[in-house]
mmCIF file of C-alpha atoms in Angstrom:
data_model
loop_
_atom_site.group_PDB
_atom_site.id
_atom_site.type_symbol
_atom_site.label_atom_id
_atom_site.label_comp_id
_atom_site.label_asym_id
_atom_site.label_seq_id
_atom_site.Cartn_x
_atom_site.Cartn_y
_atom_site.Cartn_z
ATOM 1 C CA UNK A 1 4.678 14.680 -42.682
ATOM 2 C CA UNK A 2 3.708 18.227 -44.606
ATOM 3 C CA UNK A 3 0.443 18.027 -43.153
ATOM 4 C CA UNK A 4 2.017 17.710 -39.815
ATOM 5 C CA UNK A 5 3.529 20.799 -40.829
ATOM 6 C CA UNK A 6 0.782 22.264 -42.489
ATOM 7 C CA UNK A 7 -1.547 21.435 -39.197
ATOM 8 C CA UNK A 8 1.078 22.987 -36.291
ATOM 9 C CA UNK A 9 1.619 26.222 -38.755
ATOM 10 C CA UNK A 10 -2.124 26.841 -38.841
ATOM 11 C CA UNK A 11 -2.413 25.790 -34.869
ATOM 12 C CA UNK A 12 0.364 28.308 -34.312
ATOM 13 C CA UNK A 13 -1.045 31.620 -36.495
ATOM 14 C CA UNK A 14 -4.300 30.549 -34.099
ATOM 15 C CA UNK A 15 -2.938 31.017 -31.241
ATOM 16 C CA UNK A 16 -0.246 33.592 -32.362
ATOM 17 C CA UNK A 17 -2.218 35.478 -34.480
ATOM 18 C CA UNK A 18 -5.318 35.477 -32.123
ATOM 19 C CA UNK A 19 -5.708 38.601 -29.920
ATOM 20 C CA UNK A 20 -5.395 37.281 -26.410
ATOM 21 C CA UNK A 21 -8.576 39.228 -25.529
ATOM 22 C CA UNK A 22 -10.429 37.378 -27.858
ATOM 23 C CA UNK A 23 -9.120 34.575 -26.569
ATOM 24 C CA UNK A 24 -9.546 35.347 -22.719
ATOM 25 C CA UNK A 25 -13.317 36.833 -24.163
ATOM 26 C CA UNK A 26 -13.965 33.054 -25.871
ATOM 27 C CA UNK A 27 -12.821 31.083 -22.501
ATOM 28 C CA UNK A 28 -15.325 33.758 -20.173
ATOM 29 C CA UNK A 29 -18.229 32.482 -22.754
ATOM 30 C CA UNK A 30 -17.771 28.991 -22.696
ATOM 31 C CA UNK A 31 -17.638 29.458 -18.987
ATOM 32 C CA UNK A 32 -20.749 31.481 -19.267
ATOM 33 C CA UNK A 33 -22.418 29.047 -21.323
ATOM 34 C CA UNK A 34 -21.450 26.142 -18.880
ATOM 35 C CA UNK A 35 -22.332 28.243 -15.750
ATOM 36 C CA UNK A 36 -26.173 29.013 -17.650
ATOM 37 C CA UNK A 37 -26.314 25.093 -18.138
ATOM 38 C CA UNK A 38 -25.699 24.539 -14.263
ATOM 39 C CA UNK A 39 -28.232 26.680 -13.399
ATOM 40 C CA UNK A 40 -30.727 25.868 -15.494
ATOM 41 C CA UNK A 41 -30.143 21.570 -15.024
ATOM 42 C CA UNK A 42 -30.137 22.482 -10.889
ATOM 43 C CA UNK A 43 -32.685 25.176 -10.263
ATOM 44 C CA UNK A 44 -34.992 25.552 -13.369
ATOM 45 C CA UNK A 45 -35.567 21.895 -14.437
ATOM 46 C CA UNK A 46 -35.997 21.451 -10.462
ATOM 47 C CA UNK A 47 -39.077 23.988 -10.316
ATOM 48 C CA UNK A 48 -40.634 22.783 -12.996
ATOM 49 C CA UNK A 49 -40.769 19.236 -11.875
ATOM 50 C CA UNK A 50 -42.270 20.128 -8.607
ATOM 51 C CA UNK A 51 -44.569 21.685 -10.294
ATOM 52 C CA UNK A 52 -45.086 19.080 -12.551
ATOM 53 C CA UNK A 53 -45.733 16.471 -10.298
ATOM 54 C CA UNK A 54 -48.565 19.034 -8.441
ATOM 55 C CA UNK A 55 -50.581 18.128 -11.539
ATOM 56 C CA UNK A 56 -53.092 14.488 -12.122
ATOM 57 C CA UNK A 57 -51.600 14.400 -15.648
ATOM 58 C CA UNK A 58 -47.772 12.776 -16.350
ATOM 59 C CA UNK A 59 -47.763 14.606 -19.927
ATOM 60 C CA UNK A 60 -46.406 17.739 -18.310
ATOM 61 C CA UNK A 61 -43.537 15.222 -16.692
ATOM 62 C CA UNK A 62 -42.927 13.861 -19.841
ATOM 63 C CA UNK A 63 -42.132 16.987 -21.543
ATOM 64 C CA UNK A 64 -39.880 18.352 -18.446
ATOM 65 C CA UNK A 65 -38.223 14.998 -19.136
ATOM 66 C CA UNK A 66 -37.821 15.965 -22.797
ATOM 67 C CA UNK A 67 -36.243 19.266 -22.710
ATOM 68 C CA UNK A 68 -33.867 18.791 -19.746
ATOM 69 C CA UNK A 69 -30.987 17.893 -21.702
ATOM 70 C CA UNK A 70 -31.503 19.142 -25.082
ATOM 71 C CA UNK A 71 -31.577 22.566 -23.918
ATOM 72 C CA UNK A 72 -28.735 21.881 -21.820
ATOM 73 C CA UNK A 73 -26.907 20.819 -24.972
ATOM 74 C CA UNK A 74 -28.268 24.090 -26.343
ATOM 75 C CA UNK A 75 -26.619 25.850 -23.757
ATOM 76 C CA UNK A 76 -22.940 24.975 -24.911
ATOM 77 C CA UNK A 77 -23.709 25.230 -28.877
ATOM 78 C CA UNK A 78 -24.627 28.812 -28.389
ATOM 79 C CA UNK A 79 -21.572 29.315 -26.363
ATOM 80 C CA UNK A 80 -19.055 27.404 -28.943
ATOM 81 C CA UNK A 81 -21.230 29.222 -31.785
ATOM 82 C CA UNK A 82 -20.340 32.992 -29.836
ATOM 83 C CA UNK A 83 -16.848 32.075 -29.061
ATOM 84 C CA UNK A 84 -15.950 30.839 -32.699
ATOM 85 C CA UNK A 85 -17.112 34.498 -33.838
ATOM 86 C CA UNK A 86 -15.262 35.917 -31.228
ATOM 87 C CA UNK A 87 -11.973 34.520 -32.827
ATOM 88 C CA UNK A 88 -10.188 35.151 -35.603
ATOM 89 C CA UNK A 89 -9.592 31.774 -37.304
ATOM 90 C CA UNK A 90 -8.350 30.556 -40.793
ATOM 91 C CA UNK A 91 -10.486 30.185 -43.448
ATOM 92 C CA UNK A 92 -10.305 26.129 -43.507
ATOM 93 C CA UNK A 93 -10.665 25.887 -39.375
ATOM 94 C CA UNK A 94 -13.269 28.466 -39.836
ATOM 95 C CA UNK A 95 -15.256 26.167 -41.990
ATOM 96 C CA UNK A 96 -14.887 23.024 -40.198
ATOM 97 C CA UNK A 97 -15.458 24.388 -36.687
ATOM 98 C CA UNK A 98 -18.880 25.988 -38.120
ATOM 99 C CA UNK A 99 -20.049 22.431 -39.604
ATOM 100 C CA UNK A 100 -19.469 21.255 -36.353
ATOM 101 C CA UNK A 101 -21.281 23.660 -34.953
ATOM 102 C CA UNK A 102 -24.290 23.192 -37.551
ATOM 103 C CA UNK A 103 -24.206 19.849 -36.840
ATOM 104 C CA UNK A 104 -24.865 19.808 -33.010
ATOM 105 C CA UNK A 105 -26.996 22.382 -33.314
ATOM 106 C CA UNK A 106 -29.409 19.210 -36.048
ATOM 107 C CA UNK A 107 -28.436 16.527 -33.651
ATOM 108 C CA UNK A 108 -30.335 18.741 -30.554
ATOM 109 C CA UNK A 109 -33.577 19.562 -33.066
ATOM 110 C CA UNK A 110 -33.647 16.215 -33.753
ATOM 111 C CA UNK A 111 -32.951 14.773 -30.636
ATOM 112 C CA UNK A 112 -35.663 17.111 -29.094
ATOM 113 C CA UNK A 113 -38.492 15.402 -31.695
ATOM 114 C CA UNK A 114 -36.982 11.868 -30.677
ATOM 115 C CA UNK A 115 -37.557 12.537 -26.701
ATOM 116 C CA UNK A 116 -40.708 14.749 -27.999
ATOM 117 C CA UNK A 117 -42.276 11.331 -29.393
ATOM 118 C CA UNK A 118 -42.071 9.656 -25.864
ATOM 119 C CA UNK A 119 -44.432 13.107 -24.683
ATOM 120 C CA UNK A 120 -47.217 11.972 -27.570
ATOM 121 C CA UNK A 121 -47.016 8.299 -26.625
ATOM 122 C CA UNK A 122 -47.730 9.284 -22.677
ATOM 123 C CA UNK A 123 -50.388 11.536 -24.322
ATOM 124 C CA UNK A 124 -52.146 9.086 -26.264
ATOM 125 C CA UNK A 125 -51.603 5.959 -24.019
ATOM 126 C CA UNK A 126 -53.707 8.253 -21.142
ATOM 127 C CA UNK A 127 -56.639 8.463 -24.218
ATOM 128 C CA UNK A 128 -56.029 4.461 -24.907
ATOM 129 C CA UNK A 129 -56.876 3.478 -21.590
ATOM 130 C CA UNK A 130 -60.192 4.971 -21.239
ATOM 131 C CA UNK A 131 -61.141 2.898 -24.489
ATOM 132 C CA UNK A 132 -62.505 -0.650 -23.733
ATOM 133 C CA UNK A 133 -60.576 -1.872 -27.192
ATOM 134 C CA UNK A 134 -57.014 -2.749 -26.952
ATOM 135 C CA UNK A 135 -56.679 -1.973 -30.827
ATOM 136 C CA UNK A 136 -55.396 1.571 -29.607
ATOM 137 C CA UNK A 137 -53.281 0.491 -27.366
ATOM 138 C CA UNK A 138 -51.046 -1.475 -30.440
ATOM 139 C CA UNK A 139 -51.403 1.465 -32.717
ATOM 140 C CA UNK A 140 -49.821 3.764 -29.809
ATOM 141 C CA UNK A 141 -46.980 1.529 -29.556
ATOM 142 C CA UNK A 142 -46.801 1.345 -33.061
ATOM 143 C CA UNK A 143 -46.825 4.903 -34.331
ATOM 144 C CA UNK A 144 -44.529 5.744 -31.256
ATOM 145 C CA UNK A 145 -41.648 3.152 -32.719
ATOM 146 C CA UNK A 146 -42.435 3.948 -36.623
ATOM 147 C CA UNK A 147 -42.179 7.875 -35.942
ATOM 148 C CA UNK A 148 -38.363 7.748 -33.916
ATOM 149 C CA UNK A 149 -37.324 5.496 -36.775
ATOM 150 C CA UNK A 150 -38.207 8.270 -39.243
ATOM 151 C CA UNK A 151 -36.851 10.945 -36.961
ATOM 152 C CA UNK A 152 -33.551 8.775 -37.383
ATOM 153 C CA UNK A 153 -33.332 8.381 -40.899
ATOM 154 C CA UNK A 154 -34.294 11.955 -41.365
ATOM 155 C CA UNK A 155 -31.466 13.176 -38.969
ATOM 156 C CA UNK A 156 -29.119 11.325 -40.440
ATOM 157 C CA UNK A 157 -29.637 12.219 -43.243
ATOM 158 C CA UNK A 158 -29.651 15.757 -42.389
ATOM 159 C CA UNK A 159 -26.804 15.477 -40.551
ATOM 160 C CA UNK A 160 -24.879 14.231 -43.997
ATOM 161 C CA UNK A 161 -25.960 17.246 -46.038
ATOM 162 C CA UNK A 162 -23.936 19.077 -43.857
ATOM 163 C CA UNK A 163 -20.661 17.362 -44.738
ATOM 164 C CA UNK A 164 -21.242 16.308 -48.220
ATOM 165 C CA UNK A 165 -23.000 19.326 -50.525
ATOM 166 C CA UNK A 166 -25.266 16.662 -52.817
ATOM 167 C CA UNK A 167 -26.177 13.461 -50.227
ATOM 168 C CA UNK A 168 -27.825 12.048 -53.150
ATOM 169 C CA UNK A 169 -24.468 11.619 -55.805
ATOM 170 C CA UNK A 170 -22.823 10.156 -52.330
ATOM 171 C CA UNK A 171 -25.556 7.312 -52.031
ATOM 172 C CA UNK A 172 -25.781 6.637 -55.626
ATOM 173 C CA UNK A 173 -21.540 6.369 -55.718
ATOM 174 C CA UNK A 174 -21.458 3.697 -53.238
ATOM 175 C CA UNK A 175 -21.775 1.233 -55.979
ATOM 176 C CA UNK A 176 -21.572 -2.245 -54.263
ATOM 177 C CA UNK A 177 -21.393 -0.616 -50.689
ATOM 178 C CA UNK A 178 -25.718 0.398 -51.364
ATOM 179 C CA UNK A 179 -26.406 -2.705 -52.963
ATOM 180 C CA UNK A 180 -24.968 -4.460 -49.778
ATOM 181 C CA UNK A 181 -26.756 -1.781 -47.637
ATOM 182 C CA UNK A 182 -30.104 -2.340 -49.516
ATOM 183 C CA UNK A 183 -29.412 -6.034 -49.068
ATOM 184 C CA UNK A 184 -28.892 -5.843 -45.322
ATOM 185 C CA UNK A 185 -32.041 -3.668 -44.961
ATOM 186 C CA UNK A 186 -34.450 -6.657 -46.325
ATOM 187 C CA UNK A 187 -35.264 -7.981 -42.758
ATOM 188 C CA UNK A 188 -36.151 -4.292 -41.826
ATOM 189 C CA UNK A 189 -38.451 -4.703 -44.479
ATOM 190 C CA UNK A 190 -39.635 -7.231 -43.815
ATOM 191 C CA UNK A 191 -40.582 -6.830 -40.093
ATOM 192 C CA UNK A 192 -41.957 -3.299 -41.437
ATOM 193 C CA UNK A 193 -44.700 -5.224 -43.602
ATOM 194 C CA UNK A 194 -44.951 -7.655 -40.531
ATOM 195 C CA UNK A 195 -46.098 -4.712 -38.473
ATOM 196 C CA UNK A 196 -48.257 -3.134 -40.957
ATOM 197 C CA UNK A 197 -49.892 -7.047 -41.704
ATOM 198 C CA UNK A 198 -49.989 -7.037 -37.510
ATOM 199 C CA UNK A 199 -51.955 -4.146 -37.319
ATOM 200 C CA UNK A 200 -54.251 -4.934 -40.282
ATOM 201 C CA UNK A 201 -55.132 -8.303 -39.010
ATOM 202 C CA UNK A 202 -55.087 -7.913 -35.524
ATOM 203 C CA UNK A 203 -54.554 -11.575 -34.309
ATOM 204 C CA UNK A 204 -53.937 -10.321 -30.793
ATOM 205 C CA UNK A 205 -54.165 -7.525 -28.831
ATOM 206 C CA UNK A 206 -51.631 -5.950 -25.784
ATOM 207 C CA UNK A 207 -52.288 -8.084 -22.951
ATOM 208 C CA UNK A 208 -53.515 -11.089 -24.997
ATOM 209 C CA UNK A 209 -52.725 -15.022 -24.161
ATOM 210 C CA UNK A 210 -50.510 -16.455 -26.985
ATOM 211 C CA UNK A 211 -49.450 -19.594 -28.117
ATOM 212 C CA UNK A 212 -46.690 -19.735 -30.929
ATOM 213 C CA UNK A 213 -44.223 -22.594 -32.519
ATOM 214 C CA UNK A 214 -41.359 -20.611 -30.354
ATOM 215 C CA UNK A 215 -43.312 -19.257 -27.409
ATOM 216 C CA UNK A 216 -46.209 -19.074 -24.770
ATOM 217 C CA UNK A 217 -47.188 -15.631 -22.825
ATOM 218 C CA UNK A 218 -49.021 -12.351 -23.025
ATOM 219 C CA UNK A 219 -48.351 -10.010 -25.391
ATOM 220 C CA UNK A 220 -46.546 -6.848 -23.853
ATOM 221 C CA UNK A 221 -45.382 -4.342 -26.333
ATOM 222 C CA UNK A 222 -46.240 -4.409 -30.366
ATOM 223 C CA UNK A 223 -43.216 -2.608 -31.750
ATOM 224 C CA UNK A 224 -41.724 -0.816 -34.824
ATOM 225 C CA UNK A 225 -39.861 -4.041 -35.994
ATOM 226 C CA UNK A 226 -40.621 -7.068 -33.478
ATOM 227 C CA UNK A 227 -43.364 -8.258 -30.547
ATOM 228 C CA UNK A 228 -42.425 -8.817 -27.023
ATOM 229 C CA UNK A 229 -44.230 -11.718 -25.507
ATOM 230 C CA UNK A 230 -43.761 -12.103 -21.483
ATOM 231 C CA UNK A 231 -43.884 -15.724 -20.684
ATOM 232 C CA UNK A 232 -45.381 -17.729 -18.175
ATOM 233 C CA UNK A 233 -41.993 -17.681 -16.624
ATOM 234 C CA UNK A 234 -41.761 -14.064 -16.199
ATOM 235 C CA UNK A 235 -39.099 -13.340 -19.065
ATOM 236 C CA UNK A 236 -39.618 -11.180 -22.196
ATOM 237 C CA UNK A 237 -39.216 -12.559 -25.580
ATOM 238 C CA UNK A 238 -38.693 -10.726 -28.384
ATOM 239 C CA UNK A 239 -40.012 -11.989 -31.609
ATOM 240 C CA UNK A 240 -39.429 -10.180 -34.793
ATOM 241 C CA UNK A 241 -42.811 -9.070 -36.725
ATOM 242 C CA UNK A 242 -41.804 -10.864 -39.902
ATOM 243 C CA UNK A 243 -41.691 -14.424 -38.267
ATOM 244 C CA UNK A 244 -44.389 -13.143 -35.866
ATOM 245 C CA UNK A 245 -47.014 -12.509 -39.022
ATOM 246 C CA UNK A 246 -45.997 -15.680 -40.848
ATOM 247 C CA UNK A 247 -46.176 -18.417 -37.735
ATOM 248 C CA UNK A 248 -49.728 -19.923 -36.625
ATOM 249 C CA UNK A 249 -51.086 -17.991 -33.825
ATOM 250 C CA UNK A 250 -53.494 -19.608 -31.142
ATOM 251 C CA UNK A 251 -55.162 -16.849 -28.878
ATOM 252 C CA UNK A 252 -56.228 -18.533 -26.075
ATOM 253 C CA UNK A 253 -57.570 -14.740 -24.817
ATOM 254 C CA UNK A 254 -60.414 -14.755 -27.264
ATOM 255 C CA UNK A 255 -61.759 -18.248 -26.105
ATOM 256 C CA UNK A 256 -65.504 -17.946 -25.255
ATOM 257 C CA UNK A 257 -65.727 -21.066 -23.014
ATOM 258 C CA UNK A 258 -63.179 -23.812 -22.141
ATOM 259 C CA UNK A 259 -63.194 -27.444 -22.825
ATOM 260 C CA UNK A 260 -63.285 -30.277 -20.236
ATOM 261 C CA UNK A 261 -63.024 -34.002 -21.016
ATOM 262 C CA UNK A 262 -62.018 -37.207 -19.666
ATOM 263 C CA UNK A 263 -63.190 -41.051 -19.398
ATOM 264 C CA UNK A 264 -64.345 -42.252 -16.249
ATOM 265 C CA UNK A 265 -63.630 -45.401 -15.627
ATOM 266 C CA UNK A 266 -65.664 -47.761 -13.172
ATOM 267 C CA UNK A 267 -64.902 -51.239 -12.522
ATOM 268 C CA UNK A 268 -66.664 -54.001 -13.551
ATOM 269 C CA UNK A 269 -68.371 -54.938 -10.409
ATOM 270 C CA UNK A 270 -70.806 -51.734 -10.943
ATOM 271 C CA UNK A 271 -74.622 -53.179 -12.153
ATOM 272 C CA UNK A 272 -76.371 -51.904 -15.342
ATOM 273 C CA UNK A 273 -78.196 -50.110 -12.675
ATOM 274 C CA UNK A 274 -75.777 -48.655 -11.075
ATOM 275 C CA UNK A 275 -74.271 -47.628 -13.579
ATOM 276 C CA UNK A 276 -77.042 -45.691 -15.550
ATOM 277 C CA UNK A 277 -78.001 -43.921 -12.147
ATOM 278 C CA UNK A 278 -74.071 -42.758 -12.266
ATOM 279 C CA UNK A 279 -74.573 -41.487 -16.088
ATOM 280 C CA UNK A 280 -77.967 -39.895 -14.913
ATOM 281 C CA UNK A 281 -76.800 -38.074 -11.887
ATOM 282 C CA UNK A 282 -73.239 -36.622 -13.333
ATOM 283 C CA UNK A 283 -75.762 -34.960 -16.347
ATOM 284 C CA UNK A 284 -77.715 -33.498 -13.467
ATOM 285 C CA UNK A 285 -74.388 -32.446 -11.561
ATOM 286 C CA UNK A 286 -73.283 -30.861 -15.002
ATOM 287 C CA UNK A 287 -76.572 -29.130 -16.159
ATOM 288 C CA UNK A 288 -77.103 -27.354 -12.529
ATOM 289 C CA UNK A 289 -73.503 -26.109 -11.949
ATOM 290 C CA UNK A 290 -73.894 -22.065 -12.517
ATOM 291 C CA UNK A 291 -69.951 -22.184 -13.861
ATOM 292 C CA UNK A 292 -70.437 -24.926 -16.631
ATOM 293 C CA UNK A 293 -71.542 -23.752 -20.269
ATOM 294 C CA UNK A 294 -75.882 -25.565 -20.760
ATOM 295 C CA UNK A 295 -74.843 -25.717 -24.482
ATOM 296 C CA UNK A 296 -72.918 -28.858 -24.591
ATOM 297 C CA UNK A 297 -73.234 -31.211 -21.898
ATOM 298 C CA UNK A 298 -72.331 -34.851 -23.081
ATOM 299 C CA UNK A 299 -72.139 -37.666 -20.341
ATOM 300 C CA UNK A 300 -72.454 -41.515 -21.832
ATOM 301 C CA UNK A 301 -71.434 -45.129 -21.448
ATOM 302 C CA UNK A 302 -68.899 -45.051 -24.058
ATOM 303 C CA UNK A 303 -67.472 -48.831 -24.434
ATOM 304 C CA UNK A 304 -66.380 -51.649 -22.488
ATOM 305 C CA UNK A 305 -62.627 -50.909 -21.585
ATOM 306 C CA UNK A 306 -60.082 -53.401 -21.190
ATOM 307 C CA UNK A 307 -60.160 -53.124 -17.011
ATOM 308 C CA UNK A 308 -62.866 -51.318 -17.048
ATOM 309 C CA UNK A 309 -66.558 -49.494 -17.915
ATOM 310 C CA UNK A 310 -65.925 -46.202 -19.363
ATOM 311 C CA UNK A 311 -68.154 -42.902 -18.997
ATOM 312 C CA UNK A 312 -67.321 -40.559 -21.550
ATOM 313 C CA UNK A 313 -67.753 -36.856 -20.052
ATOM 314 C CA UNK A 314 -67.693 -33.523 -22.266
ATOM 315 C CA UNK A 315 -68.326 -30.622 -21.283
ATOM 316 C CA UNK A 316 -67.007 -26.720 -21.402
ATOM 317 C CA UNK A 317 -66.684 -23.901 -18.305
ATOM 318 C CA UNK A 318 -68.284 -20.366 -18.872
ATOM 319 C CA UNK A 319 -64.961 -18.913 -17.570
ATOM 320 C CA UNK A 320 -61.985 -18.654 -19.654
ATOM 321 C CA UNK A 321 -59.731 -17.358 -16.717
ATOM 322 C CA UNK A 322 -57.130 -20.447 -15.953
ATOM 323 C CA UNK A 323 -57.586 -19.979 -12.292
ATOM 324 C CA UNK A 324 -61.132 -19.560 -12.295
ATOM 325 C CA UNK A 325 -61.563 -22.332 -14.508
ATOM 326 C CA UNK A 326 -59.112 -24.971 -12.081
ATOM 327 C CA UNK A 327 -61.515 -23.974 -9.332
ATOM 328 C CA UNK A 328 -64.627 -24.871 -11.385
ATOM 329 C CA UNK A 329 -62.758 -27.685 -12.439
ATOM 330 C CA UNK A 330 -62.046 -28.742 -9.052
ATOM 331 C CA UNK A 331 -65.236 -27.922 -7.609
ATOM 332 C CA UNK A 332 -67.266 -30.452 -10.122
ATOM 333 C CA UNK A 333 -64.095 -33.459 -9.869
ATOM 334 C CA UNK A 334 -65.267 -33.485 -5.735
ATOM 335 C CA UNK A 335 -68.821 -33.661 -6.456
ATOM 336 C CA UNK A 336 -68.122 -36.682 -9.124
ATOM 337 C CA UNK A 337 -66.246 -38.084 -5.942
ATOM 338 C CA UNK A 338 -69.482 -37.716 -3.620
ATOM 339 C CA UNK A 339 -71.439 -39.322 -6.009
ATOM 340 C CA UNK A 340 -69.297 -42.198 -6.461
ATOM 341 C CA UNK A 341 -69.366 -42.376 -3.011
ATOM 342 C CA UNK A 342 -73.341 -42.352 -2.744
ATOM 343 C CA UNK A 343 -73.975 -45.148 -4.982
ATOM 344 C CA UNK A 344 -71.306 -47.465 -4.103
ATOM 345 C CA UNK A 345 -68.793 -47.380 -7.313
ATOM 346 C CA UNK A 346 -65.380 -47.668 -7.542
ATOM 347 C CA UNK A 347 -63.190 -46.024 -9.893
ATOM 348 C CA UNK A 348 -61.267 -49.171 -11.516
ATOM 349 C CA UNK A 349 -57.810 -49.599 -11.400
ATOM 350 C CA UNK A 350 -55.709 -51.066 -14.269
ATOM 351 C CA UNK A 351 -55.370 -54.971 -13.097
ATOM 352 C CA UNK A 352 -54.138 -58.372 -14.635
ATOM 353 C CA UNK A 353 -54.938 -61.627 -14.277
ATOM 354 C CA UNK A 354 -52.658 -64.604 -13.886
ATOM 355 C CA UNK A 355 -53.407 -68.134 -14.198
ATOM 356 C CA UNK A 356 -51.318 -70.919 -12.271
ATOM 357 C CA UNK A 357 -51.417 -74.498 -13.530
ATOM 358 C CA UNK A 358 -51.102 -77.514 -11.407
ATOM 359 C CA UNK A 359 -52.219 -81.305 -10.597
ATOM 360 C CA UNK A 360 -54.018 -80.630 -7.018
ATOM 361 C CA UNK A 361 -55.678 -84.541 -7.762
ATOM 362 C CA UNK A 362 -55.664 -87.474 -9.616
ATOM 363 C CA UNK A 363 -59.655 -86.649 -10.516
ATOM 364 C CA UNK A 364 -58.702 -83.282 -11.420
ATOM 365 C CA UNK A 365 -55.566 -82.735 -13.669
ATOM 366 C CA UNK A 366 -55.386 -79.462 -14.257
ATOM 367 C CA UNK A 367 -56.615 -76.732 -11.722
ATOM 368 C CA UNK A 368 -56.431 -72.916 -12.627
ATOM 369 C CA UNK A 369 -56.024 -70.914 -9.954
ATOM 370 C CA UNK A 370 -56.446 -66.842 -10.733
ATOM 371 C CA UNK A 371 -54.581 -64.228 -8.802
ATOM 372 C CA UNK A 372 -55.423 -60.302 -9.864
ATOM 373 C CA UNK A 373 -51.940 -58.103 -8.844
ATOM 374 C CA UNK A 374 -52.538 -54.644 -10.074
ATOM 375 C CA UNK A 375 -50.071 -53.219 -12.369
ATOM 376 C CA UNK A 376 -46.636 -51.393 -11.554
#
C-alpha cells in the first residue's frame, strides 16, 4: 500500500511539477521521431531496394534487409532519449527511464550484428558456389549459426550489466539455480562438439544421400546445434549433431559404382548345352554394355536348386544416380529376356510334385501317377 502511495506521489510531482511546455515539447518529438520512422520505412528503404535489385549481386539486398528495422527502432530511441532530457523527472524515474533507454539502444547494436550475419552468409554462400567442394558450403552454414549464438550470449549479457552493476557476483550467487543452468546446457554442449566433430570428419557434405538408424534423405542445412535431412518423402528432419556424430552413417553419395545381383533360375528341361551358351552369352551382354562397370563381371552356374538350375549374376553399374541406374538396370533385365528367348529357355517356376496311389490291375498293384500344380 505505501508504495502505491509512494508511486501516485512521484506520478503526480511528474506531471504537476513538469512544465507543460516541456511536456507539449516531449509529445512534438516523439511525434517527430515517429513521423522520421514513416518516412524513412516508406520512401528511403523503398529507393534503396529498387536500386538494389538493379544490381547481379543479392548482398546489397541483404543488407537493405538488415537495416530496415533497426534503424527504424533507432528512430524512436533517439526520440524517447531527447524527450526524457526534455523533462524534468525524479531522480529514481530518471534512472530507470535512462536504463531503459540504454538498453534498447544494446538490443538495436546487437540486433543489427544478428541481421548483419545473414549479409556475410549471402556473401560467402555466392563465393561457395563457385567452388566444386561442398566442404564450404557446411562451414558457411556453420559459422553463420555459431556467430548469432555468440551475438546472443554476448547481448545478453550486455544487456544484464545494465541492470545489475557486477554480472559476474549475480551468476556466481545463483547457487543451485547455475548448477541447474550448467546442467541444462550439457546437450548444447554436446551438439557444439557434434558440430565441431561434423566438420572435422566430414562424413557428408550439403546435398549428400544419407542413410541413418532414424532417417533416409539428403542433407540440407549443417547447423549450429543439429542437421536437417530432407527425406525421400519431401519432409525435413531435424537431427541434433550430438546423436548425428555418434550414429553409423552410410553415404550412399560417395558410392563409385552400384551393385547388381540376382539368381537366375532356369528350369530343368534346359541341356548342359543350352545352358553354358546362356552363361556365355549373358558375360558377353555384361562385358559390352557401355553403362556396366568391366571390373567385376561374374556370371556362373551356381548349384542345382530345388525347382530349378541357378545362374549366379554379379555385377556393378558405372552410374550411381538411382534413376540412371533403374534404366541401366532395366535396359540389361530386357536383353536377358531376348536371350532367353533366342535359345529356347524358360525361367522356372517354383512347382511340386504329387504322387497318387492306386490298384489300376491285378498285375500291377500299385501305380503312381505324378501331377506337377505350381505353387500358390
Amino acid at each position: 500500500m505505501d508504495l502505491l502511495l509512494e508511486l501516485q506521489n512521484q506520478w503526480e510531482s511528474i506531471i504537476y511539477g513538469t512544465n507543460l511546455r516541456r511536456i507539449g515539447g516531449a509529445i512534438l518529438i516523439l511525434l517527430l521521431a515517429l513521423l522520421l520512422k514513416k518516412i524513412f520505412s516508406k520512401v528511403i528503404i523503398v529507393l534503396m531496394q529498387k536500386l538494389a535489385k538493379k544490381t547481379k549481386s543479392t548482398v546489397d539486398d541483404s543488407i537493405v534487409e538488415a537495416l530496415d528495422k533497426p534503424v527504424q527502432l533507432g528512430f524512436i530511441i533517439i526520440g524517447l532519449q531527447i524527450a526524457a532530457q526534455m523533462l524534468i523527472l525524479p531522480p529514481e524515474i530518471s534512472v530507470f527511464v535512462q536504463r531503459v533507454i540504454r538498453s534498447l539502444i544494446l538490443y538495436t547494436l546487437f540486433w543489427s550484428a544478428y541481421r548483419a550475419a545473414d549479409v556475410f552468409t549471402a556473401l560467402f554462400e555466392q563465393r561457395a558456389l563457385l567452388t566444386v567442394d561442398k566442404f564450404d558450403d557446411m562451414l558457411v552454414s556453420f559459422l553463420s549459426n555459431g556467430a548469432k549464438a555468440v551475438i546472443i550470449v554476448l547481448g545478453a549479457i550486455t544487456v544484464a550489466q545494465v541492470w545489475f552493476s557486477e554480472i559476474a557476483g549475480v551468476l556466481t550467487g545463483l547457487g543451485l539455480g547455475g548448477l541447474a543452468f550448467a546442467l541444462a546446457a550439457q546437450d548444447t554442449a554436446k551438439n557444439l562438439f557434434g558440430s565441431v566433430t561434423i566438420m572435422l570428419d566430414r562424413p557428408f557434405n550439403i546435398g549428400d544421400w544419407v542413410l541413418t538408424p532414424s532417417v533416409e534423405g539428403t542433407i540440407e542445412e549443417i547447423g549450429f546445434r543439429s542437421t536437417k535431412v530432407r527425406t525421400f518423402a519431401d519432409a525435413v528432419v531435424t537431427i541434433p549433431n550430438s546423436v548425428m556424430s555418434n550414429d553409423p552413417i552410410t553415404n550412399w553419395s560417395r558410392m563409385g559404382k552400384r551393385r547388381i545381383n540376382f539368381q537366375l533360375k532356369v528350369s530343368y528341361q534346359t541341356t548342359a548345352e543350352q545352358l553354358q551358351q546362356c552363361i556365355q552369352s549373358l558375360r558377353t551382354i555384361l562385358e559390352e554394355h557401355p553403362e556396366v562397370h568391366p571390373e567385376t563381371i561374374l556370371v556362373y552356374f551356381e548349384r542345382f536348386g530345388e525347382n530349378s538350375l541357378n545362374i549366379f549374376v554379379y555385377f556393378f553399374t558405372n552410374t550411381t544416380n538411382w534413376k540412371k541406374f533403374l534404366e541401366v538396370q532395366e535396359d540389361i533385365n530386357f536383353k536377358i529376356m531376348a536371350l532367353l528367348e533366342e535359345l529356347g529357355v524358360f525361367v522356372a517356376l517354383p512347382s511340386r510334385s504329387v504322387y497318387i496311389e492306386g490298384a489300376k490291375s491285378e498285375a500291377l498293384k500299385e501305380d503312381v501317377v505324378t501331377v506337377t500344380t505350381a505353387k500358390a
